[in-house]
Amino acid sequence: MSVKKLSKESLLNWVDEIISTKKKVYGVQKHKDKTDRFEFAPLDSTADLRLDYDVTVLPPKKYFQPPTETLVAFDLKGGYKAACDTEKFIVIGIHPYDMIAINQMDELFQKDNYDSHYMTRRNNATIIACDVATASKDIFASSMKTATVKKGYDILLTDIGNGYVAEAATKKGQLLLDKAKTEKASDADIKARQAVWENNEKNLNKHPLNCQPSEVSELLEKAYNHPVWEEKAKTCFSCGSCNQVCPTCYCFNVHDDMNWDLKSGDRKRTWDGCLLDGFTKVAPDHEFRAKKSDRFRHRLYRKGKYVPSKIGGQIACVGCGRCIGACLPDIANPVKVYNRLLEDTSAVKK
Amino acid sequence: MCECCGQDKDIYLPQLATVNKARMMNGTELYLNLSMDAEPLDYKPGQFVEVSIPGFGEAPISISSSPTQKGYFELVVRKIGNVTSMIHKLKIGDKIGIRGPFGNGCYPIEEAKGKNLVFICGGIGLVPQRSFINYVLDNRSDYGNITVLLGTKCHTQRFFHSELRQWSQRSDIRLLETVDEKDDCWQGNVGVVTTLIPKIESELGSAFTFICGPPVMYKFVIMALAEENVSRDRIFVNLERKMKCGVGKCGHCQINNFYVCVDGPVFRCSELAVAPEAI
């Protein structure tokens, strides 16, 4: 696949053309309500696209696993019909850490039992990723080795100052990139891109983790009864905000919604969160993970140990820092917890 | 195959089954005998199905029959929540949605061959255990002595009366029962199920022991077995958790690194050493 250079003007023209096709196009833009922040939303005008954004309020996972989606349509007589969302769409501006989160979800939704609802949407998506141009206030992607990405996208854009380097990684991406007015990327352009990558791999690091991400799983091995879980969870509201903004959280609830005719309805899945009280509650009122500290610990073990064991050791925290900003009592920062455990276990070693 | 995405199978799509028999077994337990309308249910002892009631949702229910019984499968459902209350309204001939069977952690049919088997059941913990007990009875010569310990709250909550009577009359299976609350109609043992453990006559140390009951029961039974020097790699527990998907995605049934729906519901106790949330 080819590596091209686009001037800033030809990028805008290209996006104009993409928008003018009938496909659904989503892109990063100013948040409609929280105007000092950014969001992925339907892109109506190229002028709205902000590839210089720092981080979006919600990750792009909402296009692959929507907050609410119908799995099965039913009627009360017992007829069931699988729902299927086959609309093709394009997402512009996914950062490397979010791309890596999507790559992890791809693996998890295909593993063991193939989830056709997620995968159909994933296969219908064309992803134009872009390297981070502005570091957000809580990003720690460098620590998590997620500041750059090598797969998953169809096209990767890198802002090198005087234009963008665009690399198509798939046939789908190549076909789309062919529509842009491009020139061959020069050696200097490739070098400039390399410099962006090297800078991001070092400097997207507002909360440095004091170990390799691959060592977290082993660290947690001995930390199950550490006092940090109780201490942090004391002020936890069990609001689940950390779950809702997380690009690697994919737990869901399933419930039935009746239609107005009271004869038919939809079985829907909605985002759920392991921090929420009731996540493990069964009738009649028995809750398996009733304590706040147990739920708080579960989230960080899931990110650092349980999910990694299913996806070849990759840590399921991509360092986007969204949970840090979303957590009102300011306890969600995974790095703070992992570093604290590191300090204590190295103190034990001494 | 799905017309729009071309996928062979939708893991969330229930298949229809017909209710052949439905009867109350006591005040709270409903017995259901079902047959799938299309492909018969190909299951192993220990597996479960998601029972679907349109408009109310799904509930994970253990299969109680043995796969040696062909053409039907049996469930026992306690009326306890929204979905199970609706299941209790089913009548003969009604259609019901079924997904499954689910669970890769089943009873160790092969490994248990030639061994003495002890089943320790608390209340409706008998329901999933019955699948393997009847499987063993249908393949009797493959297995050693069978002992079933059954603890029930009070004698009015007992169920499968005629089957329990048959077991107690057979010479190749030993049934010991107890109830927690004594009353005038009950002449047998009184006390929790662990009080029956010293009455097991066959050698316990080499036996395979299977536990299923309310969450509170496991700890005490495992402690009592430890006193009898039963090693944890010979103890199997059948666990339940909140479940939504049944296929290892939704996260509700997670116990540390395990999903009850795909890794269980039957676990070897020694494997749960890394899962402090389990028991």
XYZ file of C-alpha atoms in Angstrom:
629
model
C 0.000 0.000 0.000
C 1.160 3.503 -0.691
C 2.367 6.405 1.431
C 1.218 9.759 0.086
C 1.414 13.389 1.011
C -1.626 15.657 1.068
C -1.488 19.402 1.397
C -3.841 20.781 4.060
C -6.028 22.114 1.265
C -6.257 18.833 -0.606
C -7.128 17.074 2.667
C -10.095 19.422 3.078
C -11.170 18.883 -0.530
C -10.870 15.155 -0.072
C -13.016 15.211 3.094
C -15.538 17.373 1.203
C -15.763 14.659 -1.394
C -16.102 11.937 1.245
C -18.956 13.833 2.894
C -20.714 14.291 -0.442
C -20.971 10.511 -0.916
C -24.080 8.903 0.475
C -22.206 7.020 3.166
C -22.486 8.007 6.809
C -19.405 9.983 7.813
C -18.415 10.632 11.421
C -15.585 12.919 12.407
C -14.043 14.660 15.379
C -15.443 18.116 16.068
C -16.183 20.551 18.883
C -18.656 19.053 21.370
C -22.136 20.462 20.790
C -22.748 21.172 24.496
C -19.329 21.044 26.142
C -17.774 23.492 23.695
C -14.291 23.368 25.182
C -14.147 19.650 24.439
C -14.396 17.345 21.431
C -16.624 14.519 20.264
C -17.099 12.071 17.418
C -20.310 13.114 15.644
C -21.876 13.024 12.157
C -19.717 15.249 9.992
C -21.829 17.627 7.918
C -19.172 20.081 6.941
C -15.421 19.739 6.412
C -14.929 22.978 8.307
C -16.098 21.228 11.498
C -13.417 18.531 11.348
C -10.733 19.005 14.014
C -7.790 16.674 13.492
C -5.824 18.769 15.989
C -8.112 17.654 18.854
C -6.696 16.375 22.134
C -9.227 13.741 23.235
C -12.974 13.167 22.730
C -15.463 12.915 25.595
C -16.546 9.426 24.479
C -14.344 7.021 22.544
C -15.308 5.939 19.007
C -16.390 2.532 20.349
C -19.938 3.959 20.232
C -19.980 3.303 16.478
C -19.076 -0.364 16.893
C -20.862 -1.108 20.144
C -23.536 1.603 20.378
C -24.785 2.641 23.855
C -28.049 0.902 22.908
C -28.580 -1.535 20.065
C -31.198 -4.100 19.135
C -29.987 -7.694 19.098
C -33.260 -9.453 18.391
C -36.761 -8.301 17.427
C -39.539 -10.394 18.943
C -43.289 -10.721 19.008
C -45.229 -12.020 21.959
C -46.310 -15.107 20.051
C -42.706 -16.256 20.186
C -41.273 -15.090 16.869
C -37.635 -13.968 17.027
C -35.695 -12.218 14.276
C -32.045 -11.240 14.485
C -31.403 -7.536 14.001
C -28.605 -6.576 11.676
C -27.110 -3.120 11.125
C -25.468 -3.269 7.704
C -24.970 0.415 6.978
C -21.483 1.253 5.745
C -19.784 4.199 7.412
C -16.538 6.139 7.692
C -14.945 7.452 10.897
C -12.343 10.197 10.564
C -9.844 11.086 13.267
C -9.434 8.035 15.500
C -6.288 8.409 17.625
C -3.837 5.502 17.963
C -4.847 4.648 21.556
C -8.525 4.422 20.527
C -7.552 2.358 17.487
C -5.694 -0.078 19.717
C -8.776 -0.304 21.953
C -10.861 -1.174 18.866
C -8.277 -3.781 17.833
C -8.659 -5.365 21.275
C -12.460 -5.332 21.039
C -12.218 -6.950 17.583
C -10.322 -9.820 19.145
C -12.669 -10.174 22.114
C -15.902 -10.050 20.103
C -14.585 -12.649 17.642
C -13.048 -14.950 20.231
C -14.874 -18.141 21.282
C -18.331 -17.008 20.199
C -18.420 -14.744 17.142
C -20.520 -11.656 17.875
C -22.016 -10.849 14.468
C -23.603 -7.593 15.683
C -20.285 -6.034 16.613
C -18.353 -7.591 13.749
C -20.830 -6.606 11.016
C -20.504 -3.001 12.094
C -16.745 -3.312 12.324
C -16.491 -4.813 8.848
C -18.700 -2.062 7.430
C -16.502 0.674 8.856
C -13.726 2.512 7.080
C -11.369 4.031 9.620
C -9.246 7.065 8.873
C -7.015 7.266 11.929
C -4.770 10.183 12.762
C -1.732 10.578 14.955
C -2.067 12.759 18.039
C -1.267 16.416 17.304
C -2.230 17.828 20.702
C -1.661 15.998 23.968
C -4.671 15.973 26.287
C -4.206 16.930 29.925
C -4.404 13.361 31.226
C -2.969 11.262 28.418
C -0.468 8.539 29.318
C -0.398 6.642 26.023
C 3.422 6.703 25.936
C 3.455 4.717 29.180
C 0.984 2.209 27.768
C 2.828 1.906 24.428
C -0.302 3.049 22.613
C 0.916 6.440 21.372
C 1.328 5.054 17.846
C -0.492 2.262 16.072
C 0.468 -0.137 13.297
C -2.787 -1.872 12.365
C -6.561 -1.762 12.409
C -7.068 1.456 10.420
C -7.667 1.734 6.681
C -5.796 5.023 6.372
C -3.460 6.712 8.845
C -2.959 10.480 8.658
C -0.025 12.229 10.318
C 0.155 16.006 10.533
C 3.752 16.951 9.671
C 3.224 20.717 9.735
C 3.165 21.519 6.052
C 0.576 18.865 5.235
C -0.365 15.292 6.056
C 1.353 12.027 5.377
C -1.366 9.502 4.501
C -0.760 5.795 4.478
C -3.350 3.364 3.198
C -3.206 0.037 5.024
C -6.045 -1.798 3.295
C -7.541 -2.055 -0.178
C -10.601 -0.193 1.104
C -8.345 2.577 2.373
C -6.349 2.679 -0.846
C -9.496 3.096 -2.950
C -10.597 5.972 -0.749
C -7.177 7.616 -0.725
C -7.009 7.359 -4.520
C -9.781 9.957 -4.624
C -7.568 12.554 -2.946
C -5.175 14.867 -4.729
C -1.911 13.515 -3.428
C 1.744 13.508 -4.240
C 4.333 10.890 -3.430
C 5.636 11.343 0.109
C 9.274 12.413 -0.029
C 11.996 11.018 2.201
C 11.803 14.243 4.199
C 8.031 13.739 4.689
C 8.578 10.173 5.902
C 11.299 11.424 8.251
C 8.973 14.129 9.551
C 6.333 11.494 10.248
C 8.888 9.355 12.011
C 9.748 12.359 14.175
C 6.070 12.803 15.116
C 5.886 9.129 16.110
C 9.059 9.304 18.157
C 7.894 12.451 19.887
C 4.475 10.935 20.685
C 5.976 7.698 21.931
C 7.927 9.751 24.447
C 5.833 12.775 25.274
C 2.169 11.714 25.490
C 2.831 10.964 29.091
C 1.135 13.171 31.683
C 0.971 10.297 34.177
C 4.115 8.190 33.772
C 3.791 4.537 34.751
C 6.865 3.366 36.604
C 7.002 -0.045 34.936
C 6.367 -1.633 31.562
C 2.650 -2.158 30.835
C 3.402 -5.844 30.309
C 4.549 -6.050 33.949
C 1.234 -4.880 35.406
C -0.333 -8.333 35.276
C 2.467 -9.774 37.419
C 2.294 -6.777 39.742
C -1.399 -7.449 40.374
C -0.682 -11.076 41.106
C 0.416 -10.118 44.621
C -1.791 -7.095 45.232
C -5.231 -8.625 45.701
C -5.445 -7.840 49.397
C -3.546 -4.545 49.284
C -5.132 -1.697 51.320
C -5.200 0.593 48.266
C -8.523 -0.859 47.077
C -10.325 0.052 50.300
C -8.597 3.432 50.571
C -9.468 4.563 47.040
C -12.965 3.117 46.999
C -13.945 4.949 50.179
C -14.905 7.987 48.111
C -16.207 6.085 45.066
C -19.753 7.074 44.064
C -20.263 3.807 42.132
C -21.388 6.039 39.271
C -19.702 4.003 36.553
C -18.373 7.098 34.732
C -14.971 5.438 34.412
C -16.677 2.525 32.635
C -18.772 4.705 30.342
C -15.868 6.748 28.962
C -13.445 3.825 28.696
C -12.570 2.694 25.147
C -11.881 -0.867 26.335
C -14.955 -1.386 28.537
C -17.478 -3.487 26.649
C -19.663 -5.104 29.335
C -23.338 -4.849 28.537
C -26.781 -5.408 29.938
C -29.593 -7.012 27.918
C -33.224 -6.019 28.369
C -36.521 -6.293 26.509
C -38.284 -3.166 25.266
C -41.947 -3.478 24.276
C -43.307 -1.540 21.304
C -46.432 0.633 21.581
C -48.559 -2.103 19.998
C -47.811 -4.213 23.104
C -47.449 -7.192 20.790
C -43.866 -6.861 19.671
C -40.607 -5.434 20.900
C -36.838 -5.434 20.785
C -34.262 -7.231 22.887
C -31.583 -4.609 23.346
C -28.123 -4.462 24.750
C -26.932 -1.338 26.504
C -23.591 -0.325 27.976
C -23.182 -1.520 31.546
C -20.451 -0.904 34.101
C -18.805 -3.194 36.638
C -18.517 -0.267 39.074
C -22.298 0.100 39.263
C -24.059 -1.272 42.296
C -26.195 -4.182 41.099
C -23.905 -5.310 38.289
C -23.702 -8.762 39.883
C -27.054 -8.784 41.665
C -29.359 -11.772 41.165
C -32.892 -12.426 42.374
C -33.785 -12.296 45.216
C -31.301 -9.557 46.071
C -28.072 -11.510 46.353
C -25.108 -9.436 45.157
C -21.860 -11.257 44.466
C -19.669 -8.136 44.308
C -21.499 -5.965 46.813
C -18.558 -3.995 48.234
C -17.391 -0.818 46.481
C -13.766 -1.758 46.983
C -14.333 -5.142 45.324
C -15.855 -3.457 42.291
C -13.085 -0.849 42.176
C -10.475 -3.592 42.305
C -12.304 -5.648 39.687
C -12.060 -2.840 37.101
C -8.311 -2.453 37.499
C -7.750 -6.213 37.534
C -9.826 -6.549 34.404
C -7.730 -3.931 32.623
C -4.405 -5.140 33.971
C -4.769 -8.884 34.300
C -8.003 -10.593 33.223
C -8.511 -9.155 29.724
C -4.764 -9.235 28.943
C -4.786 -12.991 29.579
C -7.337 -13.324 26.751
C -5.568 -11.117 24.191
C -1.964 -12.224 24.318
C -0.843 -10.113 27.255
C -1.766 -6.645 25.923
C -2.874 -4.405 28.777
C -6.519 -3.347 28.372
C -5.822 0.238 29.408
C -4.775 2.348 26.430
C -3.784 5.475 28.358
C -6.419 7.838 26.963
C -6.905 9.351 30.424
C -10.673 9.754 29.985
C -11.471 7.985 33.271
C -9.236 10.437 35.137
C -11.236 13.393 33.839
C -14.599 11.694 34.335
C -14.062 10.618 37.941
C -15.489 13.145 40.381
C -13.720 11.861 43.544
C -10.508 11.589 41.462
C -9.707 7.979 42.261
C -9.913 6.359 38.809
C -6.373 7.054 37.563
C -4.980 3.553 36.910
C -1.381 4.796 36.872
C -1.627 6.155 40.406
C -2.831 2.784 41.660
C -0.286 0.740 39.718
C 2.577 3.057 40.793
C 1.463 2.849 44.403
C 1.509 -0.945 44.208
C 4.950 -0.798 42.596
C 6.273 1.348 45.425
C 4.867 -0.958 48.061
C 6.047 -4.185 46.458
C 9.547 -2.778 45.892
C 9.533 -1.661 49.536
C 8.711 -5.238 50.476
C 11.581 -6.486 48.282
C 14.066 -4.172 50.023
C -27.956 -17.755 7.563
C -28.578 -14.042 8.040
C -29.695 -12.467 4.754
C -27.996 -9.152 5.368
C -24.637 -9.952 6.947
C -24.177 -13.527 5.718
C -23.384 -14.847 9.201
C -24.278 -18.473 9.896
C -25.302 -18.067 13.455
C -26.471 -15.244 15.662
C -25.414 -16.085 19.193
C -28.262 -14.007 20.639
C -31.107 -15.499 18.599
C -33.342 -17.897 20.562
C -34.630 -21.079 18.918
C -38.160 -22.262 19.576
C -38.986 -25.176 21.843
C -42.352 -26.671 22.810
C -43.487 -27.420 26.350
C -44.328 -31.149 26.583
C -44.983 -31.248 30.317
C -45.261 -28.549 32.980
C -46.100 -29.175 36.596
C -45.408 -27.636 39.980
C -43.146 -29.830 42.106
C -43.692 -27.929 45.371
C -44.653 -24.348 46.258
C -41.901 -22.695 44.206
C -40.389 -25.158 41.723
C -41.795 -25.752 38.247
C -40.795 -28.827 36.265
C -40.628 -28.365 32.487
C -40.151 -31.031 29.849
C -39.274 -29.431 26.511
C -38.379 -30.371 22.951
C -36.626 -28.154 20.449
C -38.756 -27.558 17.355
C -35.832 -27.825 14.925
C -32.476 -29.375 15.874
C -32.539 -31.395 19.126
C -30.519 -29.944 22.013
C -27.074 -31.547 22.013
C -25.846 -31.057 25.572
C -23.571 -32.457 28.272
C -24.324 -32.850 31.996
C -23.622 -29.517 33.682
C -24.590 -27.266 30.780
C -27.343 -24.655 30.917
C -29.675 -22.817 28.553
C -30.928 -19.242 28.378
C -34.728 -19.377 28.549
C -36.367 -16.479 26.746
C -39.716 -14.869 27.516
C -40.438 -12.115 24.968
C -41.020 -8.810 26.706
C -39.381 -9.955 29.948
C -35.955 -11.210 28.974
C -33.865 -14.279 29.531
C -32.800 -16.365 32.513
C -29.980 -18.917 32.640
C -31.382 -22.281 33.741
C -29.500 -25.529 34.356
C -30.478 -28.572 32.342
C -31.704 -31.200 34.760
C -32.117 -34.180 32.478
C -29.362 -36.508 31.340
C -28.363 -36.427 27.655
C -28.929 -40.186 27.677
C -32.641 -39.318 27.549
C -33.313 -38.534 23.901
C -35.941 -36.313 22.297
C -36.522 -33.967 25.214
C -34.756 -32.062 27.976
C -35.881 -31.040 31.436
C -35.591 -27.826 33.421
C -36.605 -26.974 36.961
C -37.335 -23.294 37.542
C -37.768 -21.574 40.884
C -40.134 -18.593 40.846
C -37.834 -15.882 42.084
C -37.606 -12.947 39.644
C -39.374 -11.344 36.660
C -38.443 -13.878 34.006
C -38.873 -16.961 36.181
C -42.299 -15.726 37.307
C -43.331 -15.613 33.647
C -41.831 -19.053 32.994
C -44.144 -20.316 35.732
C -47.137 -19.320 33.596
C -46.166 -21.711 30.784
C -48.610 -24.442 29.894
C -48.362 -27.642 27.872
C -48.076 -26.849 24.158
C -46.689 -23.342 24.698
C -43.683 -22.183 22.682
C -40.616 -20.871 24.419
C -37.288 -19.443 23.222
C -34.086 -21.320 24.072
C -30.435 -20.373 23.508
C -27.671 -22.800 24.194
C -26.584 -25.200 25.511
C -23.842 -23.112 27.132
C -20.877 -23.839 29.383
C -17.600 -25.525 28.530
C -16.966 -26.515 32.132
C -19.133 -29.614 32.475
C -19.087 -32.657 34.736
C -15.917 -34.719 34.091
C -17.705 -37.672 32.491
C -14.536 -39.419 31.328
C -12.198 -38.604 34.204
C -14.747 -39.767 36.771
C -15.006 -43.245 35.255
C -14.122 -45.955 37.734
C -14.242 -43.529 40.656
C -16.602 -43.382 43.616
C -18.830 -40.340 43.241
C -20.329 -38.138 45.948
C -22.949 -35.530 45.092
C -23.592 -32.905 47.761
C -26.712 -30.891 46.978
C -28.368 -28.006 48.781
C -32.009 -27.413 47.793
C -32.344 -26.804 44.065
C -28.630 -27.587 43.790
C -30.030 -31.052 43.095
C -31.342 -29.838 39.709
C -28.076 -29.606 37.730
C -26.487 -32.479 39.688
C -29.409 -34.707 38.660
C -28.232 -34.448 35.027
C -24.958 -36.190 35.865
C -26.474 -38.521 38.486
C -28.894 -39.901 35.904
C -26.148 -40.013 33.283
C -24.100 -42.164 35.660
C -27.101 -44.376 36.456
C -27.623 -44.893 32.702
C -23.938 -45.869 32.357
C -23.780 -47.588 35.743
C -20.963 -50.055 35.103
C -18.539 -47.237 34.175
C -18.549 -45.700 37.652
C -17.908 -46.752 41.277
C -20.152 -46.206 44.297
C -22.582 -43.293 44.104
C -23.633 -41.341 47.186
C -26.062 -38.420 47.012
C -26.352 -36.080 49.993
C -29.358 -33.784 49.824
C -30.100 -30.998 52.264
C -33.395 -29.119 52.039
C -34.747 -26.287 54.157
C -37.898 -28.160 55.173
C -39.606 -31.274 53.904
C -42.296 -29.283 52.023
C -39.583 -27.899 49.747
C -38.439 -31.344 48.625
C -39.092 -32.222 44.998
C -38.534 -35.091 42.537
C -40.236 -37.213 45.230
C -40.742 -40.360 43.158
C -37.246 -40.217 41.721
C -35.722 -39.785 45.186
C -37.810 -42.746 46.363
C -36.505 -44.840 43.452
C -32.929 -43.887 44.253
C -33.360 -44.801 47.894
C -34.752 -48.196 46.867
C -31.927 -49.007 44.467
C -28.893 -50.850 45.777
C -26.430 -49.177 43.423
C -26.935 -45.609 44.649
C -27.067 -44.348 48.228
C -29.244 -41.347 49.043
C -28.917 -39.535 52.361
C -31.284 -36.699 53.109
C -31.566 -34.050 55.778
C -33.740 -30.992 56.410
C -32.751 -27.780 58.198
C -36.075 -27.320 59.983
C -37.644 -30.221 61.807
C -41.396 -30.774 61.804
C -43.797 -33.577 62.675
C -44.025 -34.900 59.107
C -40.294 -35.542 58.798
C -38.793 -38.629 60.383
C -35.304 -38.383 58.853
C -32.076 -36.499 59.579
C -32.204 -32.907 60.767
C -29.346 -30.452 60.274
C -27.394 -28.815 57.494
C -26.055 -30.929 54.651
C -22.513 -31.100 56.084
C -23.872 -33.208 58.957
C -24.344 -36.022 56.436
C -20.679 -36.109 55.377
C -19.538 -38.390 58.273
C -22.269 -40.843 57.217
C -20.743 -41.471 53.789
C -19.656 -45.101 53.818
C -17.500 -45.265 50.700
C -13.888 -44.120 50.776
C -13.934 -40.317 50.462
C -10.281 -39.584 49.786
C -10.228 -41.164 46.336
C -13.814 -40.167 45.417
C -14.880 -37.343 43.115
C -17.124 -34.938 44.999
C -19.582 -32.569 43.324
C -21.132 -29.633 45.169
C -24.097 -27.513 44.139
C -26.304 -25.373 46.326
C -26.874 -21.834 47.572
C -23.781 -19.550 47.585
C -23.361 -19.761 51.365
C -23.093 -23.559 51.326
C -19.860 -24.096 49.362
C -17.418 -22.769 51.923
C -18.752 -24.995 54.685
C -18.913 -28.138 52.563
C -15.358 -27.627 51.286
C -14.157 -27.090 54.869
C -15.902 -30.261 55.994
C -14.386 -32.219 53.090
C -10.935 -30.842 53.952
C -11.344 -32.388 57.402
C -11.894 -35.725 55.667
C -8.652 -35.141 53.694
C -10.406 -34.785 50.336
C -8.016 -32.972 48.030
C -9.351 -29.975 46.119
C -8.546 -31.400 42.716
C -11.216 -34.036 43.397
C -13.858 -31.518 44.407
C -16.024 -29.947 41.707
C -18.319 -26.996 42.314
C -21.232 -25.947 40.142
C -21.489 -22.142 40.398
C -24.117 -19.593 39.462
C -23.832 -15.881 38.811
C -25.838 -13.144 37.172
C -25.725 -13.779 33.443
C -26.955 -11.874 30.452
C -25.310 -13.181 27.286
C -24.238 -16.729 28.193
C -21.424 -16.529 25.632
C -18.544 -14.836 27.466
C -19.114 -11.241 26.374
C -21.352 -9.277 28.749
C -19.075 -9.539 31.798
C -21.725 -10.097 34.486
C -20.805 -13.634 35.495
C -17.093 -12.940 35.765
C -15.328 -14.435 38.794
C -11.821 -12.996 38.717
C -10.338 -14.370 35.512
C -13.151 -16.847 34.814
C -16.496 -16.467 33.113
C -19.014 -18.847 34.674
C -20.864 -19.057 31.345
C -17.930 -20.221 29.211
C -15.347 -21.529 31.694
C -17.938 -23.124 33.995
C -20.465 -23.561 35.401
C -18.686 -26.652 36.791
C -15.216 -25.851 38.109
C -12.550 -28.042 39.653
C -12.033 -26.557 43.086
C -8.221 -26.546 42.849
C -8.453 -24.365 39.713
C -10.356 -21.754 41.693
C -7.386 -21.124 43.980
C -6.638 -18.094 41.768
C -10.247 -16.899 41.974
C -10.938 -15.670 45.510
C -14.337 -14.306 44.407
C -15.588 -17.806 43.586
C -16.574 -19.230 46.946
